[in-house]
Structure formats: structure tokens, C-alpha cells
Tab-separated table of C-alpha atoms in Angstrom:
chain	number	residue	atom	x	y	z
A	1	UNK	CA	3.463	-0.739	22.934
A	2	UNK	CA	-0.268	-0.846	22.028
A	3	UNK	CA	-3.011	-3.482	22.383
A	4	UNK	CA	-4.116	-5.697	19.471
A	5	UNK	CA	-7.745	-3.994	19.092
A	6	UNK	CA	-11.017	-6.162	19.165
A	7	UNK	CA	-12.443	-4.679	16.474
A	8	UNK	CA	-11.986	-6.160	12.530
A	9	UNK	CA	-11.621	-3.567	9.602
A	10	UNK	CA	-14.094	-1.176	8.325
A	11	UNK	CA	-16.498	-2.855	6.211
A	12	UNK	CA	-16.443	-6.231	8.801
A	13	UNK	CA	-13.315	-7.847	6.553
A	14	UNK	CA	-11.442	-9.961	8.362
A	15	UNK	CA	-7.169	-9.140	8.730
A	16	UNK	CA	-5.182	-10.684	6.578
A	17	UNK	CA	-3.076	-10.855	9.915
A	18	UNK	CA	-4.026	-12.035	12.860
A	19	UNK	CA	-1.199	-9.957	14.544
A	20	UNK	CA	2.189	-7.901	13.827
A	21	UNK	CA	5.502	-7.362	16.168
A	22	UNK	CA	8.505	-5.828	15.627
A	23	UNK	CA	11.321	-7.653	17.471
A	24	UNK	CA	12.831	-5.278	20.551
A	25	UNK	CA	16.013	-3.668	17.816
A	26	UNK	CA	13.688	-3.266	15.559
A	27	UNK	CA	15.907	-5.994	13.496
A	28	UNK	CA	13.342	-8.845	12.798
A	29	UNK	CA	9.174	-9.024	11.640
A	30	UNK	CA	7.012	-11.476	13.091
A	31	UNK	CA	3.203	-11.515	12.058
A	32	UNK	CA	0.715	-14.071	12.986
A	33	UNK	CA	-2.429	-15.452	10.718
A	34	UNK	CA	-4.737	-17.669	10.602
A	35	UNK	CA	-2.116	-20.553	9.202
A	36	UNK	CA	0.460	-19.814	11.288
A	37	UNK	CA	2.976	-17.507	11.929
A	38	UNK	CA	6.339	-15.919	10.150
A	39	UNK	CA	9.561	-14.619	11.153
A	40	UNK	CA	11.298	-11.665	8.329
A	41	UNK	CA	14.233	-9.762	8.281
A	42	UNK	CA	14.922	-6.292	8.345
A	43	UNK	CA	18.155	-5.821	7.341
A	44	UNK	CA	17.169	-5.144	3.703
A	45	UNK	CA	15.534	-2.116	1.664
A	46	UNK	CA	14.604	-4.249	-1.581
A	47	UNK	CA	14.610	-7.433	0.455
A	48	UNK	CA	12.273	-8.922	2.571
A	49	UNK	CA	13.990	-12.551	4.202
A	50	UNK	CA	11.846	-15.034	5.380
A	51	UNK	CA	13.959	-16.452	8.428
A	52	UNK	CA	11.381	-19.127	9.916
A	53	UNK	CA	7.995	-20.318	9.345
A	54	UNK	CA	5.041	-22.456	10.987
A	55	UNK	CA	1.906	-23.770	10.448
A	56	UNK	CA	1.726	-26.124	13.461
A	57	UNK	CA	-0.014	-24.034	15.848
A	58	UNK	CA	-3.091	-22.224	13.694
A	59	UNK	CA	-4.878	-18.965	14.515
A	60	UNK	CA	-1.897	-17.496	16.407
A	61	UNK	CA	-2.751	-13.946	18.062
A	62	UNK	CA	0.431	-13.335	19.536
A	63	UNK	CA	4.136	-13.586	18.345
A	64	UNK	CA	7.268	-12.460	20.034
A	65	UNK	CA	11.416	-13.430	18.797
A	66	UNK	CA	13.724	-12.195	20.978
A	67	UNK	CA	16.131	-9.359	19.799
A	68	UNK	CA	17.449	-11.217	16.273
A	69	UNK	CA	18.131	-14.855	18.633
A	70	UNK	CA	15.588	-18.022	17.693
A	71	UNK	CA	13.529	-17.815	21.196
A	72	UNK	CA	10.019	-17.155	19.690
A	73	UNK	CA	6.816	-16.940	22.150
A	74	UNK	CA	3.619	-17.977	20.320
A	75	UNK	CA	-0.129	-17.463	21.105
A	76	UNK	CA	-3.024	-19.807	18.787
A	77	UNK	CA	-6.757	-18.450	19.596
A	78	UNK	CA	-6.950	-22.712	20.196
A	79	UNK	CA	-5.573	-22.503	23.430
A	80	UNK	CA	-5.456	-18.767	24.515
A	81	UNK	CA	-4.527	-19.296	28.063
A	82	UNK	CA	-1.233	-21.457	26.777
A	83	UNK	CA	2.177	-19.740	25.961
A	84	UNK	CA	4.401	-21.852	23.764
A	85	UNK	CA	8.846	-20.853	23.851
A	86	UNK	CA	10.267	-22.265	21.023
A	87	UNK	CA	13.415	-22.415	19.903
A	88	UNK	CA	12.663	-21.930	16.021
A	89	UNK	CA	16.226	-23.234	14.567
A	90	UNK	CA	15.848	-26.355	16.545
A	91	UNK	CA	12.208	-26.971	16.089
A	92	UNK	CA	12.218	-27.974	20.022
A	93	UNK	CA	9.745	-26.324	22.286
A	94	UNK	CA	11.544	-25.492	24.777
A	95	UNK	CA	8.027	-24.542	27.941
A	96	UNK	CA	4.621	-23.850	27.762
A	97	UNK	CA	2.913	-22.385	30.190
A	98	UNK	CA	-0.916	-21.926	31.178
A	99	UNK	CA	-2.853	-19.593	32.966
A	100	UNK	CA	-5.951	-18.976	34.858
A	101	UNK	CA	-7.521	-17.071	32.154
A	102	UNK	CA	-6.595	-15.731	28.100
A	103	UNK	CA	-3.492	-14.662	27.381
A	104	UNK	CA	-3.124	-10.466	26.251
A	105	UNK	CA	0.142	-9.778	25.685
A	106	UNK	CA	3.922	-10.530	26.233
A	107	UNK	CA	6.319	-8.782	26.432
A	108	UNK	CA	10.182	-9.962	27.229
A	109	UNK	CA	13.699	-8.655	27.550
A	110	UNK	CA	16.535	-10.942	27.751
A	111	UNK	CA	16.134	-10.743	31.677
A	112	UNK	CA	12.408	-10.915	31.998
A	113	UNK	CA	9.249	-12.567	30.000
A	114	UNK	CA	5.914	-10.426	31.252
A	115	UNK	CA	2.539	-12.336	30.514
A	116	UNK	CA	-0.470	-9.682	31.015
A	117	UNK	CA	-3.994	-11.091	31.610
A	118	UNK	CA	-7.213	-8.994	32.373
A	119	UNK	CA	-6.571	-8.880	36.091
A	120	UNK	CA	-2.970	-9.841	36.796
A	121	UNK	CA	0.965	-9.750	35.215
A	122	UNK	CA	2.688	-12.797	35.674
A	123	UNK	CA	6.853	-11.900	36.040
A	124	UNK	CA	9.133	-14.992	34.775
A	125	UNK	CA	13.039	-15.247	35.230
A	126	UNK	CA	13.563	-16.084	30.580
A	127	UNK	CA	16.584	-17.954	31.610
A	128	UNK	CA	14.989	-20.550	33.455
A	129	UNK	CA	10.907	-19.365	32.972
A	130	UNK	CA	10.419	-19.700	37.366
A	131	UNK	CA	8.006	-17.574	38.370
A	132	UNK	CA	9.284	-14.968	40.307
A	133	UNK	CA	5.751	-12.867	41.066
A	134	UNK	CA	2.140	-12.891	40.287
A	135	UNK	CA	1.125	-8.773	40.426
A	136	UNK	CA	-2.283	-8.773	41.118
A	137	UNK	CA	-3.560	-5.865	42.190
A	138	UNK	CA	-4.373	-3.968	38.935
A	139	UNK	CA	-7.113	-2.053	37.418
A	140	UNK	CA	-9.272	-4.527	35.051
A	141	UNK	CA	-6.860	-4.191	31.544
A	142	UNK	CA	-9.250	-5.883	28.805
A	143	UNK	CA	-6.391	-4.669	25.943
A	144	UNK	CA	-3.800	-6.429	27.905
A	145	UNK	CA	-1.792	-3.190	27.961
A	146	UNK	CA	1.543	-3.135	29.419
A	147	UNK	CA	5.545	-2.090	28.211
A	148	UNK	CA	9.048	-3.334	29.251
A	149	UNK	CA	12.141	-1.959	28.828
A	150	UNK	CA	14.659	-3.936	26.219
A	151	UNK	CA	17.444	-2.661	28.473
A	152	UNK	CA	17.601	-6.158	30.882
A	153	UNK	CA	19.759	-4.463	33.494
A	154	UNK	CA	16.835	-1.563	33.795
A	155	UNK	CA	13.846	-4.105	32.866
A	156	UNK	CA	11.474	-1.498	34.107
A	157	UNK	CA	7.852	-2.397	32.954
A	158	UNK	CA	4.680	-0.430	32.960
A	159	UNK	CA	0.843	-1.095	32.949
A	160	UNK	CA	-2.252	0.876	33.744
A	161	UNK	CA	-2.866	2.554	37.606
A	162	UNK	CA	-6.578	3.992	36.906
A	163	UNK	CA	-9.883	2.512	35.275
A	164	UNK	CA	-11.298	6.152	34.823
A	165	UNK	CA	-7.309	8.404	34.138
A	166	UNK	CA	-4.491	8.195	32.451
A	167	UNK	CA	-2.229	6.909	35.654
A	168	UNK	CA	1.178	4.564	35.110
A	169	UNK	CA	2.487	2.531	37.283
A	170	UNK	CA	6.226	2.101	37.223
A	171	UNK	CA	7.187	-1.205	38.386
A	172	UNK	CA	10.932	-2.605	38.813
A	173	UNK	CA	11.460	-5.886	36.876
A	174	UNK	CA	14.728	-6.733	38.423
A	175	UNK	CA	14.095	-5.708	42.111
A	176	UNK	CA	10.037	-7.103	41.459
A	177	UNK	CA	8.450	-3.472	43.397
A	178	UNK	CA	6.719	-0.652	43.100
A	179	UNK	CA	8.743	2.635	41.294
A	180	UNK	CA	5.742	4.701	41.034
A	181	UNK	CA	2.696	5.670	39.825
A	182	UNK	CA	2.722	8.992	37.399
A	183	UNK	CA	0.081	11.106	36.802
A	184	UNK	CA	-0.061	11.027	32.871
A	185	UNK	CA	-3.056	12.182	31.288
A	186	UNK	CA	-6.980	13.012	32.367
A	187	UNK	CA	-7.930	10.335	30.403
A	188	UNK	CA	-7.370	6.977	30.129
A	189	UNK	CA	-4.830	5.434	28.544
A	190	UNK	CA	-3.978	3.815	25.112
A	191	UNK	CA	-0.840	3.007	24.051
A	192	UNK	CA	2.599	3.597	26.258
A	193	UNK	CA	6.106	2.807	25.502
A	194	UNK	CA	9.771	2.419	26.949
A	195	UNK	CA	12.570	3.936	25.134
A	196	UNK	CA	16.000	1.084	23.958
A	197	UNK	CA	17.296	2.634	27.808
A	198	UNK	CA	14.638	2.311	29.695
A	199	UNK	CA	15.401	5.888	30.780
A	200	UNK	CA	12.219	7.141	29.302
A	201	UNK	CA	8.606	6.660	28.918
A	202	UNK	CA	6.267	7.521	26.401
A	203	UNK	CA	2.448	7.312	26.549
A	204	UNK	CA	-0.924	8.506	24.564
A	205	UNK	CA	-4.620	8.569	26.327
A	206	UNK	CA	-7.658	8.299	24.451
A	207	UNK	CA	-8.000	10.493	22.913
A	208	UNK	CA	-4.629	10.364	21.133
A	209	UNK	CA	-4.263	14.006	20.665
A	210	UNK	CA	-0.766	14.644	22.849
A	211	UNK	CA	1.668	12.147	23.799
A	212	UNK	CA	3.692	13.185	27.197
A	213	UNK	CA	7.137	11.632	27.117
A	214	UNK	CA	8.602	10.956	31.283
A	215	UNK	CA	11.739	10.272	33.124
A	216	UNK	CA	13.021	6.627	34.426
A	217	UNK	CA	12.190	6.208	37.038
A	218	UNK	CA	11.202	9.556	39.036
A	219	UNK	CA	8.300	10.805	35.930
A	220	UNK	CA	8.975	13.623	35.468
A	221	UNK	CA	6.693	15.304	31.983
A	222	UNK	CA	10.338	16.124	29.716
A	223	UNK	CA	8.441	16.432	26.635
A	224	UNK	CA	4.871	16.694	25.289
A	225	UNK	CA	3.904	16.478	22.172
A	226	UNK	CA	0.481	17.202	20.213
A	227	UNK	CA	-0.357	14.611	17.764
A	228	UNK	CA	-3.218	16.867	15.931
A	229	UNK	CA	-5.906	19.367	17.468
A	230	UNK	CA	-9.171	18.651	15.602
A	231	UNK	CA	-10.098	15.044	15.517
A	232	UNK	CA	-9.363	12.114	18.777
A	233	UNK	CA	-7.757	9.318	17.257
A	234	UNK	CA	-7.114	5.900	18.483
A	235	UNK	CA	-2.882	5.368	18.575
A	236	UNK	CA	-2.099	1.788	18.025
A	237	UNK	CA	0.979	2.250	17.893
A	238	UNK	CA	3.721	3.659	19.997
A	239	UNK	CA	7.810	3.834	20.114
A	240	UNK	CA	11.070	5.305	19.851
A	241	UNK	CA	14.261	5.077	17.887
A	242	UNK	CA	17.091	2.831	18.708
A	243	UNK	CA	19.018	6.021	19.529
A	244	UNK	CA	16.080	7.484	21.611
A	245	UNK	CA	15.909	10.529	19.077
A	246	UNK	CA	12.809	10.229	17.613
A	247	UNK	CA	9.334	8.773	18.870
A	248	UNK	CA	6.870	7.657	15.917
A	249	UNK	CA	3.060	7.095	16.507
A	250	UNK	CA	0.710	6.286	14.457
A	251	UNK	CA	-2.947	5.628	14.343
A	252	UNK	CA	-6.365	4.890	12.722
A	253	UNK	CA	-5.904	8.218	10.021
A	254	UNK	CA	-3.692	7.938	7.014
A	255	UNK	CA	-1.110	10.041	9.083
A	256	UNK	CA	1.956	8.685	11.226
A	257	UNK	CA	3.721	11.156	13.047
A	258	UNK	CA	7.678	11.481	14.276
A	259	UNK	CA	8.531	13.383	16.999
A	260	UNK	CA	12.223	14.633	17.438
A	261	UNK	CA	13.266	14.555	21.074
A	262	UNK	CA	15.383	17.687	21.517
A	263	UNK	CA	15.286	20.431	24.370
A	264	UNK	CA	15.867	24.388	23.326
A	265	UNK	CA	18.733	24.759	26.223
A	266	UNK	CA	21.835	25.786	26.664
A	267	UNK	CA	23.239	22.417	24.992
A	268	UNK	CA	23.647	25.190	21.644
A	269	UNK	CA	25.684	27.638	23.123
A	270	UNK	CA	26.601	29.510	19.729
A	271	UNK	CA	23.541	29.465	18.274
A	272	UNK	CA	23.546	32.758	16.497
A	273	UNK	CA	20.902	35.211	17.342
A	274	UNK	CA	17.830	34.818	14.681
A	275	UNK	CA	14.463	36.870	15.322
A	276	UNK	CA	12.909	33.747	15.318
A	277	UNK	CA	15.361	32.469	18.077
A	278	UNK	CA	14.527	36.066	19.582
A	279	UNK	CA	10.620	35.564	20.206
A	280	UNK	CA	10.947	31.920	20.202
A	281	UNK	CA	12.457	32.640	23.690
A	282	UNK	CA	10.253	35.602	24.810
A	283	UNK	CA	7.239	32.821	24.317
A	284	UNK	CA	9.219	30.604	26.534
A	285	UNK	CA	9.885	33.203	29.329
A	286	UNK	CA	6.234	34.387	29.072
A	287	UNK	CA	4.955	31.087	29.510
A	288	UNK	CA	6.357	31.372	32.834
A	289	UNK	CA	3.657	33.622	33.923
A	290	UNK	CA	0.216	32.055	31.727
A	291	UNK	CA	-2.205	29.922	32.672
A	292	UNK	CA	-1.429	26.463	33.277
A	293	UNK	CA	-3.669	25.713	30.141
A	294	UNK	CA	-1.938	28.165	28.343
A	295	UNK	CA	1.718	27.487	29.196
A	296	UNK	CA	1.245	23.888	28.132
A	297	UNK	CA	-0.559	24.613	24.434
A	298	UNK	CA	2.435	26.816	23.805
A	299	UNK	CA	5.436	23.814	24.401
A	300	UNK	CA	3.774	21.536	22.773
A	301	UNK	CA	6.030	20.523	19.849
A	302	UNK	CA	4.074	19.459	16.709
A	303	UNK	CA	5.492	16.568	14.768
A	304	UNK	CA	8.891	17.059	13.031
A	305	UNK	CA	7.917	14.633	9.902
A	306	UNK	CA	4.761	12.840	8.707
A	307	UNK	CA	4.419	9.446	6.996
A	308	UNK	CA	1.673	9.690	4.480
A	309	UNK	CA	-0.462	6.121	4.622
A	310	UNK	CA	-2.190	5.011	1.086
A	311	UNK	CA	-5.255	3.722	4.021
A	312	UNK	CA	-6.700	4.971	7.399
A	313	UNK	CA	-8.909	2.600	9.544
A	314	UNK	CA	-6.093	-0.729	9.452
A	315	UNK	CA	-4.549	-1.646	12.212
A	316	UNK	CA	-1.130	-1.168	12.103
A	317	UNK	CA	2.514	-1.128	14.055
A	318	UNK	CA	4.881	1.089	12.843
A	319	UNK	CA	8.970	1.812	13.852
A	320	UNK	CA	11.906	3.379	13.613
A	321	UNK	CA	15.122	2.167	12.162
A	322	UNK	CA	18.692	1.866	10.358
A	323	UNK	CA	18.572	-0.178	7.538
A	324	UNK	CA	21.686	-0.359	5.270
A	325	UNK	CA	22.875	2.517	7.457
A	326	UNK	CA	19.983	5.269	7.290
A	327	UNK	CA	17.085	5.621	8.894
A	328	UNK	CA	13.703	4.649	8.075
A	329	UNK	CA	9.947	4.295	8.867
A	330	UNK	CA	8.695	1.088	9.004
A	331	UNK	CA	4.877	0.144	8.518
A	332	UNK	CA	3.565	-3.047	9.209
A	333	UNK	CA	-0.499	-3.158	8.372
A	334	UNK	CA	-2.906	-5.552	8.546
A	335	UNK	CA	-4.275	-5.850	4.909
A	336	UNK	CA	-0.941	-7.976	4.720
A	337	UNK	CA	1.917	-5.536	3.470
A	338	UNK	CA	4.658	-3.864	4.952
A	339	UNK	CA	5.723	-0.026	3.494
A	340	UNK	CA	9.034	1.370	4.196
A	341	UNK	CA	9.611	5.028	4.090
A	342	UNK	CA	13.052	7.185	3.767
A	343	UNK	CA	13.163	9.497	6.805
A	344	UNK	CA	15.452	12.738	7.043
A	345	UNK	CA	17.010	13.149	10.112
A	346	UNK	CA	17.598	16.430	9.288
A	347	UNK	CA	15.397	18.855	7.508
A	348	UNK	CA	12.074	15.775	8.819
A	349	UNK	CA	8.986	17.127	6.524
A	350	UNK	CA	7.154	13.816	4.635
A	351	UNK	CA	8.372	10.937	4.631
A	352	UNK	CA	8.702	9.166	1.304
A	353	UNK	CA	7.178	5.823	1.056
A	354	UNK	CA	10.291	3.928	-1.267
A	355	UNK	CA	8.712	0.239	-0.800
A	356	UNK	CA	6.012	-1.919	-0.736
A	357	UNK	CA	6.309	-5.919	0.716
A	358	UNK	CA	3.715	-8.204	0.574
A	359	UNK	CA	3.491	-10.006	4.072
A	360	UNK	CA	1.991	-13.238	2.735
A	361	UNK	CA	4.039	-14.337	-0.633
A	362	UNK	CA	5.222	-16.689	-1.812
A	363	UNK	CA	6.886	-18.651	0.408
A	364	UNK	CA	8.924	-21.602	-2.213
A	365	UNK	CA	12.495	-19.298	-2.916
A	366	UNK	CA	12.421	-18.052	1.358
A	367	UNK	CA	12.414	-21.885	2.439
A	368	UNK	CA	14.519	-23.353	-0.686
A	369	UNK	CA	17.136	-20.340	0.991
A	370	UNK	CA	16.594	-21.279	4.213
A	371	UNK	CA	16.875	-25.671	3.419
A	372	UNK	CA	20.184	-25.027	1.357
A	373	UNK	CA	21.880	-22.522	4.370
A	374	UNK	CA	21.302	-26.056	6.616
A	375	UNK	CA	23.858	-27.964	7.551
A	376	UNK	CA	23.273	-31.381	5.980
A	377	UNK	CA	24.372	-33.060	9.880
A	378	UNK	CA	22.862	-31.290	13.830
A	379	UNK	CA	25.452	-29.324	15.316
A	380	UNK	CA	26.010	-27.649	17.990
A	381	UNK	CA	26.508	-23.840	18.202
A	382	UNK	CA	30.077	-24.090	18.834
A	383	UNK	CA	30.621	-26.658	16.260
A	384	UNK	CA	28.790	-24.810	13.877
A	385	UNK	CA	30.965	-21.368	15.000
A	386	UNK	CA	34.607	-23.259	14.434
A	387	UNK	CA	32.922	-23.727	11.021
A	388	UNK	CA	35.077	-21.720	8.597
A	389	UNK	CA	33.693	-18.239	7.209
A	390	UNK	CA	33.160	-18.962	3.880
A	391	UNK	CA	30.185	-21.702	4.982
A	392	UNK	CA	26.625	-20.624	4.859
A	393	UNK	CA	25.216	-22.252	8.145
A	394	UNK	CA	25.816	-19.180	10.184
A	395	UNK	CA	24.991	-16.426	8.164
A	396	UNK	CA	20.508	-17.157	7.817
A	397	UNK	CA	19.245	-13.569	7.195
A	398	UNK	CA	18.062	-12.147	10.115
A	399	UNK	CA	19.578	-15.309	12.650
A	400	UNK	CA	21.871	-14.718	15.636
A	401	UNK	CA	22.737	-17.325	18.091
A	402	UNK	CA	23.834	-14.727	20.418
A	403	UNK	CA	20.959	-13.610	21.733
A	404	UNK	CA	20.811	-10.431	19.267
A	405	UNK	CA	23.744	-8.724	20.846
A	406	UNK	CA	23.380	-6.950	17.230
A	407	UNK	CA	25.838	-3.219	17.485
A	408	UNK	CA	28.618	-3.980	18.676
A	409	UNK	CA	26.205	-4.898	21.965
A	410	UNK	CA	28.132	-7.094	24.178
A	411	UNK	CA	26.940	-9.466	26.651
A	412	UNK	CA	28.094	-10.879	29.778
A	413	UNK	CA	28.554	-15.059	29.975
A	414	UNK	CA	26.187	-14.766	32.494
A	415	UNK	CA	22.942	-13.660	30.553
A	416	UNK	CA	24.215	-17.537	28.963
A	417	UNK	CA	23.564	-19.032	32.480
A	418	UNK	CA	22.749	-22.978	31.950
A	419	UNK	CA	18.307	-22.984	31.689
A	420	UNK	CA	15.764	-23.837	29.466
A	421	UNK	CA	16.033	-20.635	27.458
A	422	UNK	CA	19.787	-20.849	26.648
A	423	UNK	CA	20.721	-20.347	23.592
A	424	UNK	CA	24.403	-20.988	22.678
A	425	UNK	CA	24.428	-24.703	22.837
A	426	UNK	CA	22.076	-27.914	22.319
A	427	UNK	CA	23.913	-29.606	25.322
A	428	UNK	CA	22.784	-27.111	27.766
A	429	UNK	CA	18.919	-27.784	26.896
A	430	UNK	CA	17.116	-29.811	30.008
A	431	UNK	CA	14.685	-32.574	28.807
A	432	UNK	CA	11.285	-30.587	27.385
A	433	UNK	CA	9.226	-31.669	30.381
A	434	UNK	CA	11.026	-30.494	32.585
A	435	UNK	CA	10.338	-26.624	32.171
A	436	UNK	CA	6.445	-27.674	31.101
A	437	UNK	CA	4.144	-25.597	34.023
A	438	UNK	CA	1.229	-24.667	34.642
A	439	UNK	CA	0.273	-21.015	36.561
A	440	UNK	CA	-2.888	-22.509	37.483
A	441	UNK	CA	-4.107	-22.178	40.839
A	442	UNK	CA	-0.051	-20.313	41.302
A	443	UNK	CA	-1.572	-16.947	41.559
A	444	UNK	CA	-1.972	-16.335	45.139
A	445	UNK	CA	2.345	-17.059	45.404
A	446	UNK	CA	3.363	-13.544	45.593
């Protein structure tokens, strides 16, 4: 993940979108605007389904959705110190919390919710929103740079550990203890991201020329990729594919780089000996006897695939997702568009742009569709599930009451124990007033 820069697009134009984020498994896109926020399903290339939209909170600059559930976290410029947590399907505010300074970023998985301020990070238990820990001894972090593993059983978080170098602090969000520090780059950090299992951590510095991947939790360097040598860039997005085979990076340039994570090793013993493979092995062996800087240059793998954007200098985020059974590169831009590319997972090369969607088009069709899908009377989740499968009440695009257990993933029952963030039954929601709170004055608790 990378923070939202404070600078406006070239020419002094106001960005159409104030923020945008893909959810944890890349099945949904959330956007924030001056008017409010919207959530879209990413289940189809040709059609972009709006799952939900709200104008109740204006000037949204943070919006995060928990997997494909109806839990959404929103922060507005009108109240930049207040986090609002909603169950949008029921139109219910679960809770809101206020902090001692402006909220810069929010990360969440099924176990933890992080709130990052400039000088501290708050760790909440997402099941009951209790504050578990406040990390106070962090260097000033004006962009709110931090990352959280989406694997709830492996809730590692990472944040900058230095004001002058690219040191990463790796912290265990379950045991609430620091694991290690990683000397990732000589320059300051610009981007950090975990893979889906929380076993790898990728990083880039402010120069943006080299991207490194480390093992978690021991912090050993696994890969080093060179994004470019000619010029420094600002990395705007860094993300692994869900299967951890690819790593994607976008920047303020017109090129998105996709790297393939593979070792040249003994995993393919039957590979025929060719001239190129022989030369490659000679170079790998020779690198052991060369100065470290030269050796590093030889071991830096270049991009496996690239995506060409029709713009540069605009804020954007990228992700790699499987849509309709094929791998795709998705890029959302502050100009209000989503670009979808085909990715060849075997041969790489240049990704082909196949669809462009406007994120600010007419809402009438989608709103009517949502209204048609709503049952005439309020029903509990259990009652909705019990309805015949021909009913459309439980098939809203991009929505699932299971907290996002997609692709065959089984979530244990304890994940949905009673609490204000429980998503599986209306009866388990306590009165909202019980879970409102303020973190002002609580910074010294832990």
C-alpha cells in the first residue's frame, strides 16, 4: 500500500476522485468524492456494478471495505479525526471513534483494524472495536504509510522505522509485539505491501528504481527487481497478485510494471540445457565473486509484463485480479476511470487494454437494480439465506454476508462471534451507543 499524496494533478486541476481503494481480495473497488463514496463489484470486465453509494458523508478521503462484506470504514475532510464504521446493507452505523489528530490511513482484515496517525498507530480488535494497543514510538509518518496482512491468522503490520532511511518495522498484530526491523532501502520508504498469506513483504523507496521482496517474519531478502534506471519516480501503488506469483507497481509515469516471483533454481531439474540457460548459470556463479554492488545489479530481474497508461502524473492504484477466470491488470485513476488490461501469465509482455469504465457515470440504472433486489420487508441474514435460490435478494453483485469468504475459503465460526462488527445476523448488533467511543486521552494506555 502507498499513502495518498497531498499534491494535486498537474495544471492545478482538482482530482475527480479524492481517494480510491481495492478491497483485500481485489473483488471490489471503493471511491471517495466531494459528494460521498461508492462501492463497485469487479466480477465482470464488460459491466461495472455499483454495489452501494452514499452521499450522507461529504468530502470523503478514506473509504475501505472489508472483503465483500457490508462493513465499510469512512473518513471525511469535514471530520478528519473521526473514523465511521458502517454496515451499509442495513444502513446502520456500527460505531465511530475520534482520535487526537487527523487520520491518515486505515487498514483492516477480519481480525484487526488499524488507524494510522502521523505519530501513532492504533490497533483495534475488529470483532468488538476495543483498542488493543497504541504504538507511540514511531518516527513522524506524515503520509500514513503502513501495511497490514489480509491474512487474519497472520496479522502482521509494517510501518517506516526511520526518518532518513528505508527501515521497515515488522509488528505482530496478534501478539502485539515487534518482530524485527528490516533495512530495506538506503532512501526513505515510499511503498510497502504484504502478499495475501502474509509470508512476503514488498517495498520501494522514494527513488522508485528498485523494488525488494522480503520473507516474513524473518526479514530475509528474497527478490530484487529494477523498475528503471534512467529516472527517479514516485511509486503510487505496490501490490501482489492473490496467488503471490506476480508483483505489480504503478507510479507517476505512464508505465505499470509487473514482476514475476520465481527462482532460477532446482525446482525445474528437467529443464533442457540451452546456451542461454548455461550463460545464465555462469553469470549467477560469477556473481558470488564480484563486489556486492555489481552482484546486486546482475541479480535484479526486470519487468515480466508492462501496462501502458494513456496518462502520466495522475494519482493511481493498480491491482492484479482474476476476473471471469482470466488474469487482469486493473488501474484506477484520480481522473475517475478504471482501466482493465489482459495479462498473459505465461509470456508476459505488454498488457492489452480491453475496457475503460467511468466511475462517475449515471447511478440511475444501478440504484434501480439495487432497489429491485431488496426484499419488501426487513429480514435477518438467516431468513435471507433460507429463501429459494431463485430469489434475487441474496445475489446483489459483489456482496456477500459471509464477511468475504470467496473462492472456497472457509471462515471458522469464531470469526463471527457476537460483537458490533458481526455481520451475520441483525439480532447480534448491540445498540449503537454502546460502541461509540473516543480515543482522545487514551494514547498513554499502552
